[in-house]
Amino acid sequence: MRKLCKGIHIFIGIIRSLFFNIRILPLKKAIKLPVIISPFVKLTSLDGKIMIKTSNVEFGMIKIGYGEVGIFDRIFSRTILQIEGELIFLGKANIGHGSKISVGNNGKLIIGKNFKITAETAIVCHKEIIFGNGILISWDNLIMDTDFHKIYNLNSKEQINHSKKIVIEDNVWIGCRNTILKGTIIKQGSIVGANSLVGCQFNENNILIVGNPAKIKKRNICWEN
């Protein structure tokens, strides 16, 4: 019975992947099936643009909704895609099960080469979020460049909480259960420790960022992927 269910899931995944690729990509790229979609992915909206900008398009280079993190149930923890703006992949990517990606009408989400989310992370993009190459993101993170609700100055009625760009440079590791807010800049080779709140610019490479609010804990560090 288990083998039968697994076979059915594989078949559904292939059909959904074929539909997804044909829907979002030019036929020449789509027939290579560069994007593999789990049968447990919920496609809320695909009204925006999803692009793969690399000269080397190959089968299964982008996987969405797969993975095995033991503390989560990958069948009942569904991945959600809501793409109304632009989602751009620059190379291989693995978006683990239970992750949620929402790109608003005016949003632009750029994902660099060798990008990985292990599981259960949400990315909300209403302006612009840029991930460099070699990014590793653990579970239960929230990354968003917007506050959703508008806040105004009581006297002038001017909005005071506009969305702001997020930039996470190459070779950054984001640990579990972090919140990364609008305006954040994290330079290359850095680590965000678990349970941190990041909402500002860190303009040094190879640092360990920890805390609520996050501060530099150590400098001149490196990590192994």
mmCIF file of C-alpha atoms in Angstrom:
data_model
loop_
_atom_site.group_PDB
_atom_site.id
_atom_site.type_symbol
_atom_site.label_atom_id
_atom_site.label_comp_id
_atom_site.label_asym_id
_atom_site.label_seq_id
_atom_site.Cartn_x
_atom_site.Cartn_y
_atom_site.Cartn_z
ATOM 1 C CA MET A 1 0.000 0.000 0.000
ATOM 2 C CA ARG A 2 2.815 2.359 0.902
ATOM 3 C CA LYS A 3 4.556 1.663 -2.422
ATOM 4 C CA LEU A 4 1.303 2.284 -4.274
ATOM 5 C CA CYS A 5 0.791 5.639 -2.532
ATOM 6 C CA LYS A 6 4.376 6.611 -3.267
ATOM 7 C CA GLY A 7 3.906 5.710 -6.938
ATOM 8 C CA ILE A 8 0.728 7.780 -7.127
ATOM 9 C CA HIS A 9 2.489 10.753 -5.531
ATOM 10 C CA ILE A 10 5.365 10.485 -8.014
ATOM 11 C CA PHE A 11 2.925 10.346 -10.935
ATOM 12 C CA ILE A 12 0.971 13.375 -9.663
ATOM 13 C CA GLY A 13 4.241 15.242 -9.121
ATOM 14 C CA ILE A 14 5.329 14.596 -12.730
ATOM 15 C CA ILE A 15 1.995 15.770 -14.153
ATOM 16 C CA ARG A 16 1.950 18.893 -11.994
ATOM 17 C CA SER A 17 5.581 19.654 -12.856
ATOM 18 C CA LEU A 18 4.833 19.351 -16.563
ATOM 19 C CA PHE A 19 1.864 21.709 -16.232
ATOM 20 C CA PHE A 20 3.886 24.158 -14.146
ATOM 21 C CA ASN A 21 6.831 24.315 -16.555
ATOM 22 C CA ILE A 22 4.631 24.771 -19.623
ATOM 23 C CA ARG A 23 2.661 27.463 -17.824
ATOM 24 C CA ILE A 24 5.631 29.583 -16.734
ATOM 25 C CA LEU A 25 8.440 28.981 -19.245
ATOM 26 C CA PRO A 26 9.057 29.200 -22.987
ATOM 27 C CA LEU A 27 8.497 25.785 -24.553
ATOM 28 C CA LYS A 28 12.196 25.294 -25.338
ATOM 29 C CA LYS A 29 12.993 25.500 -21.607
ATOM 30 C CA ALA A 30 9.767 23.913 -20.369
ATOM 31 C CA ILE A 31 10.346 20.553 -22.104
ATOM 32 C CA LYS A 32 13.536 20.088 -20.065
ATOM 33 C CA LEU A 33 11.409 20.130 -16.870
ATOM 34 C CA PRO A 34 13.823 22.342 -14.912
ATOM 35 C CA VAL A 35 11.243 22.817 -12.117
ATOM 36 C CA ILE A 36 9.987 19.806 -10.157
ATOM 37 C CA ILE A 37 6.863 20.405 -8.068
ATOM 38 C CA SER A 38 5.804 18.183 -5.189
ATOM 39 C CA PRO A 39 2.207 16.898 -5.305
ATOM 40 C CA PHE A 40 1.708 18.669 -1.954
ATOM 41 C CA VAL A 41 2.423 22.180 -3.299
ATOM 42 C CA LYS A 42 -0.530 24.576 -3.357
ATOM 43 C CA LEU A 43 -0.390 26.982 -6.312
ATOM 44 C CA THR A 44 -2.452 29.904 -5.006
ATOM 45 C CA SER A 45 -1.592 32.247 -7.891
ATOM 46 C CA LEU A 46 0.697 32.179 -10.923
ATOM 47 C CA ASP A 47 -0.426 35.480 -12.446
ATOM 48 C CA GLY A 48 3.070 36.998 -12.270
ATOM 49 C CA LYS A 49 6.306 36.014 -14.006
ATOM 50 C CA ILE A 50 8.592 33.143 -13.012
ATOM 51 C CA MET A 51 11.905 33.169 -14.877
ATOM 52 C CA ILE A 52 15.049 31.055 -14.954
ATOM 53 C CA LYS A 53 17.977 33.240 -15.977
ATOM 54 C CA THR A 54 20.872 30.916 -16.620
ATOM 55 C CA SER A 55 22.462 29.526 -19.765
ATOM 56 C CA ASN A 56 22.502 26.011 -18.296
ATOM 57 C CA VAL A 57 18.868 24.915 -17.889
ATOM 58 C CA GLU A 58 18.639 21.260 -16.835
ATOM 59 C CA PHE A 59 16.118 18.758 -15.509
ATOM 60 C CA GLY A 60 15.160 19.170 -11.851
ATOM 61 C CA MET A 61 17.481 22.100 -11.164
ATOM 62 C CA ILE A 62 14.728 23.739 -9.094
ATOM 63 C CA LYS A 63 12.826 21.588 -6.605
ATOM 64 C CA ILE A 64 9.790 22.927 -4.766
ATOM 65 C CA GLY A 65 8.073 21.208 -1.845
ATOM 66 C CA TYR A 66 10.460 18.300 -1.320
ATOM 67 C CA GLY A 67 12.799 17.442 1.554
ATOM 68 C CA GLU A 68 12.898 15.451 4.767
ATOM 69 C CA VAL A 69 13.139 17.408 8.012
ATOM 70 C CA GLY A 70 12.248 14.953 10.758
ATOM 71 C CA ILE A 71 10.315 17.333 13.026
ATOM 72 C CA PHE A 72 7.760 18.218 10.317
ATOM 73 C CA ASP A 73 5.145 16.194 8.479
ATOM 74 C CA ARG A 74 5.918 16.937 4.837
ATOM 75 C CA ILE A 75 2.540 15.626 3.627
ATOM 76 C CA PHE A 76 0.368 17.812 5.823
ATOM 77 C CA SER A 77 2.799 20.750 5.905
ATOM 78 C CA ARG A 78 2.027 22.175 2.475
ATOM 79 C CA THR A 79 4.203 24.440 0.384
ATOM 80 C CA ILE A 80 2.400 27.490 -1.026
ATOM 81 C CA LEU A 81 3.317 29.601 -4.063
ATOM 82 C CA GLN A 82 1.585 32.929 -4.678
ATOM 83 C CA ILE A 83 3.379 34.729 -7.510
ATOM 84 C CA GLU A 84 1.793 37.963 -8.729
ATOM 85 C CA GLY A 85 5.033 39.885 -9.313
ATOM 86 C CA GLU A 86 8.407 38.531 -10.492
ATOM 87 C CA LEU A 87 10.250 35.473 -9.221
ATOM 88 C CA ILE A 88 13.682 35.035 -10.805
ATOM 89 C CA PHE A 89 15.922 31.997 -10.369
ATOM 90 C CA LEU A 90 19.597 32.379 -11.308
ATOM 91 C CA GLY A 91 20.527 28.725 -10.860
ATOM 92 C CA LYS A 92 19.841 25.609 -8.800
ATOM 93 C CA ALA A 93 17.406 25.962 -5.900
ATOM 94 C CA ASN A 94 15.665 23.735 -3.384
ATOM 95 C CA ILE A 95 12.616 25.147 -1.593
ATOM 96 C CA GLY A 96 11.792 22.645 1.139
ATOM 97 C CA HIS A 97 8.400 21.318 2.162
ATOM 98 C CA GLY A 98 6.034 23.573 4.062
ATOM 99 C CA SER A 99 7.672 26.759 2.769
ATOM 100 C CA LYS A 100 5.559 29.673 1.593
ATOM 101 C CA ILE A 101 6.548 32.208 -1.067
ATOM 102 C CA SER A 102 4.341 35.219 -1.766
ATOM 103 C CA VAL A 103 5.385 37.854 -4.307
ATOM 104 C CA GLY A 104 2.989 40.812 -4.598
ATOM 105 C CA ASN A 105 2.087 42.709 -7.774
ATOM 106 C CA ASN A 106 5.026 45.110 -7.484
ATOM 107 C CA GLY A 107 7.414 42.629 -5.882
ATOM 108 C CA LYS A 108 10.620 41.215 -7.308
ATOM 109 C CA LEU A 109 12.235 38.166 -5.683
ATOM 110 C CA ILE A 110 15.669 37.173 -6.996
ATOM 111 C CA ILE A 111 17.128 33.824 -5.914
ATOM 112 C CA GLY A 112 20.812 33.138 -6.590
ATOM 113 C CA LYS A 113 22.591 29.885 -7.426
ATOM 114 C CA ASN A 114 22.639 26.939 -4.987
ATOM 115 C CA PHE A 115 19.850 28.311 -2.829
ATOM 116 C CA LYS A 116 18.295 26.071 -0.183
ATOM 117 C CA ILE A 117 15.433 26.285 2.303
ATOM 118 C CA THR A 118 15.270 23.160 4.455
ATOM 119 C CA ALA A 119 11.569 23.531 5.415
ATOM 120 C CA GLU A 120 8.771 25.692 6.788
ATOM 121 C CA THR A 121 10.115 29.154 5.885
ATOM 122 C CA ALA A 122 7.975 32.033 4.575
ATOM 123 C CA ILE A 123 9.164 34.748 2.181
ATOM 124 C CA VAL A 124 6.891 37.739 1.547
ATOM 125 C CA CYS A 125 8.039 40.158 -1.156
ATOM 126 C CA HIS A 126 6.136 43.349 -2.014
ATOM 127 C CA LYS A 127 9.141 45.440 -3.130
ATOM 128 C CA GLU A 128 12.433 43.578 -3.701
ATOM 129 C CA ILE A 129 14.310 40.769 -1.996
ATOM 130 C CA ILE A 130 17.665 39.608 -3.367
ATOM 131 C CA PHE A 131 19.387 36.391 -2.287
ATOM 132 C CA GLY A 132 22.978 35.813 -3.400
ATOM 133 C CA ASN A 133 24.619 32.484 -4.219
ATOM 134 C CA GLY A 134 25.102 29.646 -1.735
ATOM 135 C CA ILE A 135 22.336 30.671 0.674
ATOM 136 C CA LEU A 136 21.197 28.173 3.321
ATOM 137 C CA ILE A 137 17.959 28.933 5.198
ATOM 138 C CA SER A 138 16.764 26.708 8.023
ATOM 139 C CA TRP A 139 13.167 26.099 9.161
ATOM 140 C CA ASP A 140 10.525 28.392 10.685
ATOM 141 C CA ASN A 141 11.924 31.659 9.317
ATOM 142 C CA LEU A 142 9.954 34.695 8.189
ATOM 143 C CA ILE A 143 11.537 37.062 5.659
ATOM 144 C CA MET A 144 9.422 40.032 4.534
ATOM 145 C CA ASP A 145 10.044 43.452 3.020
ATOM 146 C CA THR A 146 6.647 44.895 3.948
ATOM 147 C CA ASP A 147 4.538 45.651 7.025
ATOM 148 C CA PHE A 148 1.332 44.813 5.106
ATOM 149 C CA HIS A 149 -0.700 47.481 6.925
ATOM 150 C CA LYS A 150 -0.039 51.167 6.239
ATOM 151 C CA ILE A 151 0.879 53.529 9.082
ATOM 152 C CA TYR A 152 0.371 57.278 8.699
ATOM 153 C CA ASN A 153 1.612 60.404 10.420
ATOM 154 C CA LEU A 154 -1.371 61.638 12.423
ATOM 155 C CA ASN A 155 -0.892 65.282 11.402
ATOM 156 C CA SER A 156 0.305 65.139 7.792
ATOM 157 C CA LYS A 157 -1.453 61.876 6.843
ATOM 158 C CA GLU A 158 1.790 60.831 5.143
ATOM 159 C CA GLN A 159 2.592 57.127 5.111
ATOM 160 C CA ILE A 160 5.648 56.417 7.261
ATOM 161 C CA ASN A 161 6.196 52.680 6.757
ATOM 162 C CA HIS A 162 6.912 52.042 3.081
ATOM 163 C CA SER A 163 8.251 48.660 1.987
ATOM 164 C CA LYS A 164 12.058 48.455 1.799
ATOM 165 C CA LYS A 165 14.453 46.246 -0.144
ATOM 166 C CA ILE A 166 16.185 43.275 1.535
ATOM 167 C CA VAL A 167 19.618 42.101 0.356
ATOM 168 C CA ILE A 168 21.215 38.879 1.597
ATOM 169 C CA GLU A 169 24.591 38.393 -0.066
ATOM 170 C CA ASP A 170 26.511 35.226 -1.033
ATOM 171 C CA ASN A 171 27.198 32.338 1.351
ATOM 172 C CA VAL A 172 24.891 33.394 4.189
ATOM 173 C CA TRP A 173 23.439 30.847 6.612
ATOM 174 C CA ILE A 174 20.172 31.781 8.315
ATOM 175 C CA GLY A 175 19.449 29.555 11.305
ATOM 176 C CA CYS A 176 16.006 28.487 12.517
ATOM 177 C CA ARG A 177 13.143 30.636 13.798
ATOM 178 C CA ASN A 178 14.443 34.027 12.686
ATOM 179 C CA THR A 179 12.505 37.075 11.542
ATOM 180 C CA ILE A 180 14.160 39.235 8.880
ATOM 181 C CA LEU A 181 12.379 42.504 8.193
ATOM 182 C CA LYS A 182 12.399 45.217 5.525
ATOM 183 C CA GLY A 183 15.572 47.211 4.975
ATOM 184 C CA THR A 184 17.846 44.381 6.114
ATOM 185 C CA ILE A 185 21.269 43.960 4.515
ATOM 186 C CA ILE A 186 23.423 40.952 5.428
ATOM 187 C CA LYS A 187 26.857 40.778 3.847
ATOM 188 C CA GLN A 188 28.556 37.690 2.469
ATOM 189 C CA GLY A 189 29.852 34.841 4.594
ATOM 190 C CA SER A 190 27.682 35.736 7.583
ATOM 191 C CA ILE A 191 25.446 33.704 9.906
ATOM 192 C CA VAL A 192 22.155 34.668 11.551
ATOM 193 C CA GLY A 193 21.816 32.737 14.809
ATOM 194 C CA ALA A 194 18.534 31.106 15.847
ATOM 195 C CA ASN A 195 15.624 33.169 17.197
ATOM 196 C CA SER A 196 17.015 36.506 16.054
ATOM 197 C CA LEU A 197 15.133 39.598 14.887
ATOM 198 C CA VAL A 198 16.973 41.382 12.055
ATOM 199 C CA GLY A 199 15.774 44.716 10.721
ATOM 200 C CA CYS A 200 18.819 46.825 9.894
ATOM 201 C CA GLN A 201 21.944 46.946 7.738
ATOM 202 C CA PHE A 202 25.038 44.957 8.681
ATOM 203 C CA ASN A 203 27.854 46.201 6.455
ATOM 204 C CA GLU A 204 30.590 43.758 7.477
ATOM 205 C CA ASN A 205 31.426 40.406 5.897
ATOM 206 C CA ASN A 206 31.789 37.141 7.845
ATOM 207 C CA ILE A 207 29.971 38.075 11.020
ATOM 208 C CA LEU A 208 27.719 36.173 13.431
ATOM 209 C CA ILE A 209 24.476 38.083 14.041
ATOM 210 C CA VAL A 210 22.411 37.098 17.081
ATOM 211 C CA GLY A 211 19.668 38.486 19.304
ATOM 212 C CA ASN A 212 16.461 40.497 19.485
ATOM 213 C CA PRO A 213 17.221 43.009 18.110
ATOM 214 C CA ALA A 214 20.131 41.323 16.311
ATOM 215 C CA LYS A 215 23.668 42.526 16.991
ATOM 216 C CA ILE A 216 27.122 41.409 15.919
ATOM 217 C CA LYS A 217 28.239 38.647 18.270
ATOM 218 C CA LYS A 218 31.484 37.609 16.531
ATOM 219 C CA ARG A 219 33.601 38.763 13.600
ATOM 220 C CA ASN A 220 35.886 36.978 11.144
ATOM 221 C CA ILE A 221 33.901 33.752 11.116
ATOM 222 C CA CYS A 222 33.245 31.232 8.353
ATOM 223 C CA TRP A 223 30.917 28.273 8.036
ATOM 224 C CA GLU A 224 30.742 25.000 6.145
ATOM 225 C CA ASN A 225 27.697 24.206 4.011
#
